[in-house]
mmCIF file with all atom_site columns, N, CA and C in Angstrom:
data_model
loop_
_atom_site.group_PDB
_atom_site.id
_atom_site.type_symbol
_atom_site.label_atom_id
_atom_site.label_alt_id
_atom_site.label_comp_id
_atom_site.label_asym_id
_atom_site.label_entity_id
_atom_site.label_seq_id
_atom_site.pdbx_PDB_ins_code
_atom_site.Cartn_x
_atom_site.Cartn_y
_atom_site.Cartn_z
_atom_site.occupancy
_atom_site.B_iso_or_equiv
_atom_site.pdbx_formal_charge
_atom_site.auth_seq_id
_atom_site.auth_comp_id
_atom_site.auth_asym_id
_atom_site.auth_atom_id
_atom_site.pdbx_PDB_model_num
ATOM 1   N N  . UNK A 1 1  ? 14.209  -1.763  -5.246  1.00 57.00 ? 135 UNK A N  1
ATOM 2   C CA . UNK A 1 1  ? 14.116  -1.259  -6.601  1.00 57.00 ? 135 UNK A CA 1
ATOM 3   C C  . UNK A 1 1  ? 14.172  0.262   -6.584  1.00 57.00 ? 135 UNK A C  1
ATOM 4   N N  . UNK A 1 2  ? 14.626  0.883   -7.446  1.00 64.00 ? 136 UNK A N  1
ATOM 5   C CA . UNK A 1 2  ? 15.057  2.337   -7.724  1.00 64.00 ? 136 UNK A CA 1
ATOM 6   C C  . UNK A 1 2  ? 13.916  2.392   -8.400  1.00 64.00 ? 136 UNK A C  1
ATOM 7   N N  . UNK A 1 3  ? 13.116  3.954   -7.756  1.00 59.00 ? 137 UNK A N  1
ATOM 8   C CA . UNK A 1 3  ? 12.167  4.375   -9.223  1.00 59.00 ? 137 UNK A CA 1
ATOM 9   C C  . UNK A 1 3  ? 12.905  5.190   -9.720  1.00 59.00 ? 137 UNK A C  1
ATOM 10  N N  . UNK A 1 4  ? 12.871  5.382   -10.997 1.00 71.00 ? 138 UNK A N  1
ATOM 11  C CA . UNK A 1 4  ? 13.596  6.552   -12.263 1.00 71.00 ? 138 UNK A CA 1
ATOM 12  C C  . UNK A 1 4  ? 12.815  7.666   -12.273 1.00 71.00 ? 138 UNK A C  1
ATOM 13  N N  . UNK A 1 5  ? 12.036  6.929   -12.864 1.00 90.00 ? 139 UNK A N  1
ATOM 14  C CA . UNK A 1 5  ? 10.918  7.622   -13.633 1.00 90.00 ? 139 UNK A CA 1
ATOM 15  C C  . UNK A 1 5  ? 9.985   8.778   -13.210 1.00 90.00 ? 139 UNK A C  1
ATOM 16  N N  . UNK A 1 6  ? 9.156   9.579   -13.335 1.00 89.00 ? 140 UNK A N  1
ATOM 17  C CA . UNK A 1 6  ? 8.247   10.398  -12.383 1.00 89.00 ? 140 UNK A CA 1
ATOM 18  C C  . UNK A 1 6  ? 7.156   9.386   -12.559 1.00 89.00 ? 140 UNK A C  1
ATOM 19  N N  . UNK A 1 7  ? 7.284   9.246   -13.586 1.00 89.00 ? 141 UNK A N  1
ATOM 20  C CA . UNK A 1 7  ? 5.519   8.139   -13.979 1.00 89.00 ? 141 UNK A CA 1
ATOM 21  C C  . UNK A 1 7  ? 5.359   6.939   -12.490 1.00 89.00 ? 141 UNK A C  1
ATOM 22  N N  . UNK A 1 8  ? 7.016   6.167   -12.098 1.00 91.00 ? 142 UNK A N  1
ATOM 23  C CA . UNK A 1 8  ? 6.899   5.610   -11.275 1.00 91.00 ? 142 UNK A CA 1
ATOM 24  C C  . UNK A 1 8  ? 6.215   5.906   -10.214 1.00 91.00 ? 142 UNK A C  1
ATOM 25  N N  . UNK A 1 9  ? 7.000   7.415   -9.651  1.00 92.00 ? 143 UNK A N  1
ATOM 26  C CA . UNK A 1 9  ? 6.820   7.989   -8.427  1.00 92.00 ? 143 UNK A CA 1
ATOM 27  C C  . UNK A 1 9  ? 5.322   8.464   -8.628  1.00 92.00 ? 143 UNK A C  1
ATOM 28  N N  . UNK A 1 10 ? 4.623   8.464   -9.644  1.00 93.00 ? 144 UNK A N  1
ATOM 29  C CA . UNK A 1 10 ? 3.344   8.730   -9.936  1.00 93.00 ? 144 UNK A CA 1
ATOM 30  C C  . UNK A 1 10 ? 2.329   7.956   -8.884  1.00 93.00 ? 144 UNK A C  1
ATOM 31  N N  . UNK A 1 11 ? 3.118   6.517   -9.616  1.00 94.00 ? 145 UNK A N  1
ATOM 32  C CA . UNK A 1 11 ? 1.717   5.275   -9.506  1.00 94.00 ? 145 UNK A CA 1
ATOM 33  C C  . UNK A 1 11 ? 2.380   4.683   -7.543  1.00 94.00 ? 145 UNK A C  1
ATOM 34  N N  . UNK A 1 12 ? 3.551   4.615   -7.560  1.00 95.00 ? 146 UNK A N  1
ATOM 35  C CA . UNK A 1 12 ? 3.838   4.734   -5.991  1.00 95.00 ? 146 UNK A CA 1
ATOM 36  C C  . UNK A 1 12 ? 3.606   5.517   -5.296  1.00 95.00 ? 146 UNK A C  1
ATOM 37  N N  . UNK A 1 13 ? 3.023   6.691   -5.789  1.00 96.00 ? 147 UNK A N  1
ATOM 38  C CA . UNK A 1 13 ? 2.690   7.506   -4.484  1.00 96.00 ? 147 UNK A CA 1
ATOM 39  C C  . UNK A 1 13 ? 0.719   7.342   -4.195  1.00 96.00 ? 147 UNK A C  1
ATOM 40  N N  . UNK A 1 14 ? 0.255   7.237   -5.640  1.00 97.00 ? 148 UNK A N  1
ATOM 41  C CA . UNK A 1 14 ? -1.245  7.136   -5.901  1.00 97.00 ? 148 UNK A CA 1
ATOM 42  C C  . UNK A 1 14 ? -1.406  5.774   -5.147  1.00 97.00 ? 148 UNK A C  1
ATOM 43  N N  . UNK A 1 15 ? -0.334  4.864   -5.541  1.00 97.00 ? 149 UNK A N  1
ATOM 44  C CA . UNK A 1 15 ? -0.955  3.427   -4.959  1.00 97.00 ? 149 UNK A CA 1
ATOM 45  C C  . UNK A 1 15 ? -1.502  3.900   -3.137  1.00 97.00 ? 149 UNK A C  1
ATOM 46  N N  . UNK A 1 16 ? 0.072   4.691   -2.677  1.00 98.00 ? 150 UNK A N  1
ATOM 47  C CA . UNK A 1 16 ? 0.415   4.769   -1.009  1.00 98.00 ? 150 UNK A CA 1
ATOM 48  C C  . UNK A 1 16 ? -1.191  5.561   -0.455  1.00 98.00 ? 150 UNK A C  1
ATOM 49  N N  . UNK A 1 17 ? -1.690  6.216   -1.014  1.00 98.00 ? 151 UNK A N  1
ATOM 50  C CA . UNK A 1 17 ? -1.880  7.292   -0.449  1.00 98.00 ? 151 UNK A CA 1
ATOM 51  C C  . UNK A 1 17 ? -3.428  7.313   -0.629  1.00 98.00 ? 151 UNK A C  1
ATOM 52  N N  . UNK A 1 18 ? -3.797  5.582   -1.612  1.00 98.00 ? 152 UNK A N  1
ATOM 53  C CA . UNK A 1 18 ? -5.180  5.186   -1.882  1.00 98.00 ? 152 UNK A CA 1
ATOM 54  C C  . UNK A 1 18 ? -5.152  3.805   -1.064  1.00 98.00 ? 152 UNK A C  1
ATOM 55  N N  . UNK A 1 19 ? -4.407  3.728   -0.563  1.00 98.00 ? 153 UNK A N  1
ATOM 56  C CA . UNK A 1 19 ? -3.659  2.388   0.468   1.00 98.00 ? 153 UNK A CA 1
ATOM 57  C C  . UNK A 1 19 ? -4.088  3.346   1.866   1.00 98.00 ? 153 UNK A C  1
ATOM 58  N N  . UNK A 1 20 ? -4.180  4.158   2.493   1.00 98.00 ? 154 UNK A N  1
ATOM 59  C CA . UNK A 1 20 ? -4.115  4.904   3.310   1.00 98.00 ? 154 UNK A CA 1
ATOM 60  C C  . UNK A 1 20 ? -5.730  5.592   3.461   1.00 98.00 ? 154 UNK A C  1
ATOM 61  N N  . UNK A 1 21 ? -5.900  5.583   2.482   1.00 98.00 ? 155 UNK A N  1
ATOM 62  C CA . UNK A 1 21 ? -7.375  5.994   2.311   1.00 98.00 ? 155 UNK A CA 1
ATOM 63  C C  . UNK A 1 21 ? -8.039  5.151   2.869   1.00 98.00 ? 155 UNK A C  1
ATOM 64  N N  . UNK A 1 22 ? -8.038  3.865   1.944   1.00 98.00 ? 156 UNK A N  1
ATOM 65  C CA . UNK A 1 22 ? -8.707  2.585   2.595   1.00 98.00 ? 156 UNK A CA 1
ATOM 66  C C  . UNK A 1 22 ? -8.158  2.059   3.597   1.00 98.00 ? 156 UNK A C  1
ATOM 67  N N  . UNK A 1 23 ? -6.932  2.123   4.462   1.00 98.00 ? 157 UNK A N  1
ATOM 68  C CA . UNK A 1 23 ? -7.549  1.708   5.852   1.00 98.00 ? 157 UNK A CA 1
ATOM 69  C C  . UNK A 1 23 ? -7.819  2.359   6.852   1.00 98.00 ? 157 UNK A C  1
ATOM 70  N N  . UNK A 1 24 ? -7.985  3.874   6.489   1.00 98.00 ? 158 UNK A N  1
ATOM 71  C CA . UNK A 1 24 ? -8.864  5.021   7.165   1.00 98.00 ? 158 UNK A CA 1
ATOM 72  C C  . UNK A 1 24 ? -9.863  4.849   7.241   1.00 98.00 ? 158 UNK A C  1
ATOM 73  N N  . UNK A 1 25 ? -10.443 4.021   6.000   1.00 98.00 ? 159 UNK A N  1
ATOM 74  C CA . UNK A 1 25 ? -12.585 4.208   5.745   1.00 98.00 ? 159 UNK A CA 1
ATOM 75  C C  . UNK A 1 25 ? -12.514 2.790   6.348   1.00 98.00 ? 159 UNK A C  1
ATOM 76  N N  . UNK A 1 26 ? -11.522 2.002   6.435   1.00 97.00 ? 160 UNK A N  1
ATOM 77  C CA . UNK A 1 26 ? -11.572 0.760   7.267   1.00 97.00 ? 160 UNK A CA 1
ATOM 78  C C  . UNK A 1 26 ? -11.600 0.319   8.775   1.00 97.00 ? 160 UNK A C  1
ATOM 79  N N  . UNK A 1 27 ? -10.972 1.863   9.331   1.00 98.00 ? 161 UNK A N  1
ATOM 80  C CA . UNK A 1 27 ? -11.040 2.131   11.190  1.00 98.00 ? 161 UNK A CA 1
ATOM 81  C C  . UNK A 1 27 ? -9.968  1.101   11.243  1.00 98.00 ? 161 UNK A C  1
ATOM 82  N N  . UNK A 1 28 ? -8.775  1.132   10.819  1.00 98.00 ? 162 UNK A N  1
ATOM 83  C CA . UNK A 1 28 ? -7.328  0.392   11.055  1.00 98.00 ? 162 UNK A CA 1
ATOM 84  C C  . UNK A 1 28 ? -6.358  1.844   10.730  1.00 98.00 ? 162 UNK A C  1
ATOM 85  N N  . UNK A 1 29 ? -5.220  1.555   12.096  1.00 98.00 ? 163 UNK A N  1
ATOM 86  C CA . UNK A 1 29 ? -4.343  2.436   11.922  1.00 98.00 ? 163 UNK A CA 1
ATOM 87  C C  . UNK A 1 29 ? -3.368  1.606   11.727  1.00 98.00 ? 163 UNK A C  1
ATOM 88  N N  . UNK A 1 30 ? -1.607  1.680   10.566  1.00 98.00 ? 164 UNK A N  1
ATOM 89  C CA . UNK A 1 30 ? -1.112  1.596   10.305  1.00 98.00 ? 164 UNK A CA 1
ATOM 90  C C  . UNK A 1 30 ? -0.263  0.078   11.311  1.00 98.00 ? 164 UNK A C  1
ATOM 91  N N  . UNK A 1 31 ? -0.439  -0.050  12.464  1.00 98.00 ? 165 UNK A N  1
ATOM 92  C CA . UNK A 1 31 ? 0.273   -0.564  13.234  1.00 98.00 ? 165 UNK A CA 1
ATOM 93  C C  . UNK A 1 31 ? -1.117  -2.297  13.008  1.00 98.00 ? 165 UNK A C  1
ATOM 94  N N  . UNK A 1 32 ? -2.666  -1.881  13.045  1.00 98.00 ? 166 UNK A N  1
ATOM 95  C CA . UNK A 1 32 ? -3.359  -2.633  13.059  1.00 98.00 ? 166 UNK A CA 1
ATOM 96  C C  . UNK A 1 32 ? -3.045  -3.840  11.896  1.00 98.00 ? 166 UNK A C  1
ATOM 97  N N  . UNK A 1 33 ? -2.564  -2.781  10.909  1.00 98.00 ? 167 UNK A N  1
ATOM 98  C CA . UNK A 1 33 ? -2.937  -3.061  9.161   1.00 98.00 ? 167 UNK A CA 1
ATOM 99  C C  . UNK A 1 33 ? -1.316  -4.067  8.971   1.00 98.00 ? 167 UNK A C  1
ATOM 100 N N  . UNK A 1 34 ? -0.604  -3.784  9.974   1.00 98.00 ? 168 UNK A N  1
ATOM 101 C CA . UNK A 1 34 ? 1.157   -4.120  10.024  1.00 98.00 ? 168 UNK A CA 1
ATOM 102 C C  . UNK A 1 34 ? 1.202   -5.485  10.950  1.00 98.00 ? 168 UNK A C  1
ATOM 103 N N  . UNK A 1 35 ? 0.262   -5.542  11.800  1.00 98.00 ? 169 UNK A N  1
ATOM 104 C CA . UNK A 1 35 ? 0.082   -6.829  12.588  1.00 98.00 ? 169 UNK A CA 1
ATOM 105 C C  . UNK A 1 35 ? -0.899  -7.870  12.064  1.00 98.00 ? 169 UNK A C  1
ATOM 106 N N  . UNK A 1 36 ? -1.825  -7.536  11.320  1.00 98.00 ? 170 UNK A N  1
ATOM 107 C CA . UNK A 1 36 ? -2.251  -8.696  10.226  1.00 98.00 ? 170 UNK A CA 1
ATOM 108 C C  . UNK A 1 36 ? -1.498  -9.121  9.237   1.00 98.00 ? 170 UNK A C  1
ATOM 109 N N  . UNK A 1 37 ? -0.647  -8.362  8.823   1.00 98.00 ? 171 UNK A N  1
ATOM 110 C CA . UNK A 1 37 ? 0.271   -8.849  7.338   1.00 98.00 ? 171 UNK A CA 1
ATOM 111 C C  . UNK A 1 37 ? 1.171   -9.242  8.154   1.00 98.00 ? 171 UNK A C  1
ATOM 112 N N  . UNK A 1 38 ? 1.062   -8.962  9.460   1.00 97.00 ? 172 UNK A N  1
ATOM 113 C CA . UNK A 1 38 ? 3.170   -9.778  10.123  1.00 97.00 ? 172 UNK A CA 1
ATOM 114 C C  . UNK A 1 38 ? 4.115   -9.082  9.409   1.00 97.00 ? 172 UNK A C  1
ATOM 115 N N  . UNK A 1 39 ? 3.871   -7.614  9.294   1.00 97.00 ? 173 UNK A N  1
ATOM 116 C CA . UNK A 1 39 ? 5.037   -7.086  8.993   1.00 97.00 ? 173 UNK A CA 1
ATOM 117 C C  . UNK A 1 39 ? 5.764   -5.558  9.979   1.00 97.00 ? 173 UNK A C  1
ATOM 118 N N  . UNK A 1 40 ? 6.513   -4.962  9.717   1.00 98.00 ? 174 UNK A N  1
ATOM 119 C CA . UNK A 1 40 ? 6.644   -4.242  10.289  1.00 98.00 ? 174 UNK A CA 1
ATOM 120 C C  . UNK A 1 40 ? 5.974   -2.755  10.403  1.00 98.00 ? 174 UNK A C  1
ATOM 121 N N  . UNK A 1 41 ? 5.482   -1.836  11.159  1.00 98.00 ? 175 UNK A N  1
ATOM 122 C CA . UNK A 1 41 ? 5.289   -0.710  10.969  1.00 98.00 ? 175 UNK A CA 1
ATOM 123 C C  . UNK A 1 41 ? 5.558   0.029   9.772   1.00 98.00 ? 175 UNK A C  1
ATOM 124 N N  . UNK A 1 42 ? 7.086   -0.083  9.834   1.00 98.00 ? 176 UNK A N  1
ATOM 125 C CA . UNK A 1 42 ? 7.495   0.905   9.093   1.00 98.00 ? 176 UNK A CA 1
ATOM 126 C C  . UNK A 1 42 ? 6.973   0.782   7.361   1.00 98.00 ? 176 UNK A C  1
ATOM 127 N N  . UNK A 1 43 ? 7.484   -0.907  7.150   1.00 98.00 ? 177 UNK A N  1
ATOM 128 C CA . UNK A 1 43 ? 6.931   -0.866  5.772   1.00 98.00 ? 177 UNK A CA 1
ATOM 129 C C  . UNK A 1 43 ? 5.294   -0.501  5.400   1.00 98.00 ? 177 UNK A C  1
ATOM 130 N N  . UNK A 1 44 ? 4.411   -0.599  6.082   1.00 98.00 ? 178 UNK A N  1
ATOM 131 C CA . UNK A 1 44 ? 3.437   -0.192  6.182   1.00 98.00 ? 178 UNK A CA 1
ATOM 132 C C  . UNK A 1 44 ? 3.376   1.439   5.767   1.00 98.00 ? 178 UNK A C  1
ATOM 133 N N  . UNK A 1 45 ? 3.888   1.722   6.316   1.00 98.00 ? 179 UNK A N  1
ATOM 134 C CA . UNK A 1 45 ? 4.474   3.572   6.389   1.00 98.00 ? 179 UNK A CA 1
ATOM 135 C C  . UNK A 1 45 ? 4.959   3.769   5.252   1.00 98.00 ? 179 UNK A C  1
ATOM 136 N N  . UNK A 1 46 ? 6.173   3.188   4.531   1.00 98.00 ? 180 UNK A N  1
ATOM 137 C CA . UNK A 1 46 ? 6.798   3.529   3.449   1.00 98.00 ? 180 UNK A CA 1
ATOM 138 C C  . UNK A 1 46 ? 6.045   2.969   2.015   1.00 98.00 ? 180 UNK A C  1
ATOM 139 N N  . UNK A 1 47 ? 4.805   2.113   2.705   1.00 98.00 ? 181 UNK A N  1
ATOM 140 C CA . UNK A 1 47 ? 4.005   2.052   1.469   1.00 98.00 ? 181 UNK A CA 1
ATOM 141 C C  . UNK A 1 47 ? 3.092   2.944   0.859   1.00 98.00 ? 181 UNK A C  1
ATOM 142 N N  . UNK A 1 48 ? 2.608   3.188   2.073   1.00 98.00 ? 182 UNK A N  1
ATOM 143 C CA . UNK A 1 48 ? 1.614   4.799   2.417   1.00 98.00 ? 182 UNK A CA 1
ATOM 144 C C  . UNK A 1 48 ? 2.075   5.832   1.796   1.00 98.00 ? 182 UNK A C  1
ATOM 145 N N  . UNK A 1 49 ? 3.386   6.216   2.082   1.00 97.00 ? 183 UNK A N  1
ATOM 146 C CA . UNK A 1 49 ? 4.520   7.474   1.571   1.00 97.00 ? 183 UNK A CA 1
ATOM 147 C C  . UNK A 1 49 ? 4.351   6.897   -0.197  1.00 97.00 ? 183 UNK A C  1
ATOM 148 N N  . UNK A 1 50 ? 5.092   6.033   -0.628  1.00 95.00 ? 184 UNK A N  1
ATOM 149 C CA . UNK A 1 50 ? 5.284   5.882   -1.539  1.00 95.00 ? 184 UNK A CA 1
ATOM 150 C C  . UNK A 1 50 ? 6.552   5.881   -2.123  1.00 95.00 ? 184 UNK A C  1
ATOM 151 N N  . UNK A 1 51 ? 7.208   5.448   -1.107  1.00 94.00 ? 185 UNK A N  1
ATOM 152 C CA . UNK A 1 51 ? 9.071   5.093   -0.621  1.00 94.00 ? 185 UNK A CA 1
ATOM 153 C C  . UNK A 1 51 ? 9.233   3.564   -1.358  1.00 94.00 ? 185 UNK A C  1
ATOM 154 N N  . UNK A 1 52 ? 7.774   3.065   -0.930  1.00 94.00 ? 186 UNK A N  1
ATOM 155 C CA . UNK A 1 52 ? 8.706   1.297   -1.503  1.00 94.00 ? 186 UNK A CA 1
ATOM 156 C C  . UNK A 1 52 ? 8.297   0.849   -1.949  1.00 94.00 ? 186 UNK A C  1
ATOM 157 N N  . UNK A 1 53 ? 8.364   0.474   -3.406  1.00 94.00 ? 187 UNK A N  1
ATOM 158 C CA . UNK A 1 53 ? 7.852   -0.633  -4.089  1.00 94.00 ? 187 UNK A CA 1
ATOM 159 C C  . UNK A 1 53 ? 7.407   -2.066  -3.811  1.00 94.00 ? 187 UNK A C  1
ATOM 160 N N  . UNK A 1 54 ? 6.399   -2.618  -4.067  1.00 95.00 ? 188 UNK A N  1
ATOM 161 C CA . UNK A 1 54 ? 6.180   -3.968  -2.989  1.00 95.00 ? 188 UNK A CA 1
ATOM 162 C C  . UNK A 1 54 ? 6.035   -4.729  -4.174  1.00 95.00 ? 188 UNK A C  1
ATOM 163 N N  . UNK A 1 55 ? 5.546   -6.380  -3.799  1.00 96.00 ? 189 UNK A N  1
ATOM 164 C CA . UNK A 1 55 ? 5.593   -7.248  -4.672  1.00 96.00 ? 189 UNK A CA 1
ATOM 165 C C  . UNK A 1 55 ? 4.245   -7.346  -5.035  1.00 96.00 ? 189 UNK A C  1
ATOM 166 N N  . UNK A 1 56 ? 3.854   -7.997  -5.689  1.00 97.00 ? 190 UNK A N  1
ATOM 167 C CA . UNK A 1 56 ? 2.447   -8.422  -6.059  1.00 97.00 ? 190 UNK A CA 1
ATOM 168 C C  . UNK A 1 56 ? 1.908   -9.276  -5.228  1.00 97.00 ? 190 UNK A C  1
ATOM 169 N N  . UNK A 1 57 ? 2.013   -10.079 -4.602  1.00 97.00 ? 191 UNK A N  1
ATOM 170 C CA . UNK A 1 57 ? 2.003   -10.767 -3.551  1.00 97.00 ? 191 UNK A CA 1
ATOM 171 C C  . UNK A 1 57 ? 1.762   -10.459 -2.248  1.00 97.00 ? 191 UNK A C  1
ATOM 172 N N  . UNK A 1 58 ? 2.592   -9.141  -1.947  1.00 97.00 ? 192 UNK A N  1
ATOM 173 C CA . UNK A 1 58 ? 2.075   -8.293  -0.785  1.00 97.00 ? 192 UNK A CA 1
ATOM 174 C C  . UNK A 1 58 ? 1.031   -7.141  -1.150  1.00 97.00 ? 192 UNK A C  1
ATOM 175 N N  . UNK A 1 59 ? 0.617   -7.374  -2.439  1.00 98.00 ? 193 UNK A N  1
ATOM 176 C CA . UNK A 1 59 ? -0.609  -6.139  -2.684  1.00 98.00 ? 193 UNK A CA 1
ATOM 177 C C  . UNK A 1 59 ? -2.030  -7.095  -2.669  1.00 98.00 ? 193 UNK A C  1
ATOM 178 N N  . UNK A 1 60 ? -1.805  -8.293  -2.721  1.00 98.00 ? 194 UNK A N  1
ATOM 179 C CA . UNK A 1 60 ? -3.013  -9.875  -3.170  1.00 98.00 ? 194 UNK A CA 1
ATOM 180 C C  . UNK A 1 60 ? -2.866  -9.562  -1.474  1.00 98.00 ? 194 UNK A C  1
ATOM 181 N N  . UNK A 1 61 ? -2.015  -9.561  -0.806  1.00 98.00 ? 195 UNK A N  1
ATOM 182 C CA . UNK A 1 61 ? -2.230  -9.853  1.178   1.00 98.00 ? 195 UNK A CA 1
ATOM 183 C C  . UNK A 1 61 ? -2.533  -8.628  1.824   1.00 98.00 ? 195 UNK A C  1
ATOM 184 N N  . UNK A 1 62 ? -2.545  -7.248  1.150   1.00 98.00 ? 196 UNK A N  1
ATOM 185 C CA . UNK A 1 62 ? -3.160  -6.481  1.567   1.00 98.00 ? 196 UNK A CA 1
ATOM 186 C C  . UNK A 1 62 ? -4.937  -6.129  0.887   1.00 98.00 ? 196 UNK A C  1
ATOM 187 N N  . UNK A 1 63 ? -5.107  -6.507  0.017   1.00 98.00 ? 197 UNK A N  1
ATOM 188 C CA . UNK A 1 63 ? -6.178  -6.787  -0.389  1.00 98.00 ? 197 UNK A CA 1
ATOM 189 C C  . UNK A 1 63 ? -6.902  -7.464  0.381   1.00 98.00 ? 197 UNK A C  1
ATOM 190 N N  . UNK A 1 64 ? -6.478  -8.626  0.596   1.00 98.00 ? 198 UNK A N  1
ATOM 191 C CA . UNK A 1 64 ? -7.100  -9.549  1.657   1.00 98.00 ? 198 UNK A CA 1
ATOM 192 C C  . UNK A 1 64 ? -7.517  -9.222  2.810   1.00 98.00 ? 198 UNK A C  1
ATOM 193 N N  . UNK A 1 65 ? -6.062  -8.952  3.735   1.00 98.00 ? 199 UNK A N  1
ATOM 194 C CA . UNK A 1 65 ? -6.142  -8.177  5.418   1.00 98.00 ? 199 UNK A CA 1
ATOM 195 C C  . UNK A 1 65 ? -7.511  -7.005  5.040   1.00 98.00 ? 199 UNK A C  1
ATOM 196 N N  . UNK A 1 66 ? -7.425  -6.383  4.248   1.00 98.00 ? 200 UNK A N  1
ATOM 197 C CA . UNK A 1 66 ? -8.287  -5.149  3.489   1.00 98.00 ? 200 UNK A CA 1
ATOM 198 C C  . UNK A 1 66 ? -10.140 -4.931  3.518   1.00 98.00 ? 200 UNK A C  1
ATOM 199 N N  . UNK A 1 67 ? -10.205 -6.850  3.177   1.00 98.00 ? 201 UNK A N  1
ATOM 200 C CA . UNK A 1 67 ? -11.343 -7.257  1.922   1.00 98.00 ? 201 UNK A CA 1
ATOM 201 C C  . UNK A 1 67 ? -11.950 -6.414  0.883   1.00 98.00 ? 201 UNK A C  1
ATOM 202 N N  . UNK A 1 68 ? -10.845 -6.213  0.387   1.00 98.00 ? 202 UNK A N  1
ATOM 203 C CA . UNK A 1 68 ? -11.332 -5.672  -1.111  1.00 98.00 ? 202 UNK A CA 1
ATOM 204 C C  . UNK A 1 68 ? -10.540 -6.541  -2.036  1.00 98.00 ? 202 UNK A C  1
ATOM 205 N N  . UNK A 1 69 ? -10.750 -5.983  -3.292  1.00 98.00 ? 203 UNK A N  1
ATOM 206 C CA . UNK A 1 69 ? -10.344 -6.512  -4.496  1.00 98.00 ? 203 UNK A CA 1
ATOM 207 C C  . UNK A 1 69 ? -9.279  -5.833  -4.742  1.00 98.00 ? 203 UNK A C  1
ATOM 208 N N  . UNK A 1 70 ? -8.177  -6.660  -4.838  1.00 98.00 ? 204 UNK A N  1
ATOM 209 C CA . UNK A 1 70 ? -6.710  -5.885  -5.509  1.00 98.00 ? 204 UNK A CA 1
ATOM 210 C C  . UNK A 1 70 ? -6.854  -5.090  -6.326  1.00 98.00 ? 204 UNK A C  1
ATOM 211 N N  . UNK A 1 71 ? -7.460  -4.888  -7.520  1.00 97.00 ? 205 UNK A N  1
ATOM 212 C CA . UNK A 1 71 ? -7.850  -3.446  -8.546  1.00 97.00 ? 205 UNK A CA 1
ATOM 213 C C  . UNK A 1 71 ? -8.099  -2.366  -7.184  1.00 97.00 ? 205 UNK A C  1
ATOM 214 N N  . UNK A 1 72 ? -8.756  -2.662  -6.333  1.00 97.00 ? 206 UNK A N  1
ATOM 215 C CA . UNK A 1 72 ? -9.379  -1.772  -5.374  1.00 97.00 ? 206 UNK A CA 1
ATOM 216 C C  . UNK A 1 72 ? -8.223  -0.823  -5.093  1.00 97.00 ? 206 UNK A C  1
ATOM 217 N N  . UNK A 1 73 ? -7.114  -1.413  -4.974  1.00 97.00 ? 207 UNK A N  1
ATOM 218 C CA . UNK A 1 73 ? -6.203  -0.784  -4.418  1.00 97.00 ? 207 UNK A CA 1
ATOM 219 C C  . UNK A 1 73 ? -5.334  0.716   -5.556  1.00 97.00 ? 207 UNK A C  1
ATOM 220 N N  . UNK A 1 74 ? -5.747  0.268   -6.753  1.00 96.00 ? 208 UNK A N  1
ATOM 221 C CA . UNK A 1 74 ? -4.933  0.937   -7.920  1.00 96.00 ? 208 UNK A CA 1
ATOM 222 C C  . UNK A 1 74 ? -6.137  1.860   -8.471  1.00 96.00 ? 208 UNK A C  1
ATOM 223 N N  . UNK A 1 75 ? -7.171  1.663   -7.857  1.00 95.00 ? 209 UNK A N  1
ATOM 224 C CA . UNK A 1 75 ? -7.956  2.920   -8.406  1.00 95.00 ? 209 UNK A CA 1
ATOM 225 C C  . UNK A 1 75 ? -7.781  4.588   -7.597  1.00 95.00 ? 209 UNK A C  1
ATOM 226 N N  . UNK A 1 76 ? -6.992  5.001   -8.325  1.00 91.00 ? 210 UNK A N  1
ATOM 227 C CA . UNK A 1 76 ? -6.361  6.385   -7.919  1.00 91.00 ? 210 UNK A CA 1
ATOM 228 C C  . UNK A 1 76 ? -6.900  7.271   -9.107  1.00 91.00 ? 210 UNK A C  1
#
């Protein structure tokens, strides 16, 4: 998905970078947080950045890997 918008690049970068927060205060580095979801590094990385839009589905499985509450993740 293309963001347009700045508002996008707003809430994708606030999501990445409160995504990053919490698995700092969690003692998981990026590779830890990428081998529980079975995904790759990188997307991990480009979620952090605020490069890639994800599904809802992978924000409910990072919540989880997480244990927090999905809102948890959007409070920026």
């Amino acid at each position: 998905m293309i963001v347009r918008s700045e508002k996008d690049k707003y809430y994708l970068k606030g999501f990445g970078e409160n995504l990053k927060r919490i698995r700092t205060l969690k003692g998981l580095t990026q590779q830890n947080l990428a081998d529980i979801l079975e995904v790759e590094i990188s997307q991990v990385s480009r979620l952090e950045r605020g490069v890639l839009n994800t599904s809802i589905i992978h924000v409910k499985n990072i919540a989880t890997a997480l244990n927090i509450e999905i809102a948890d993740l959007f409070n920026f």
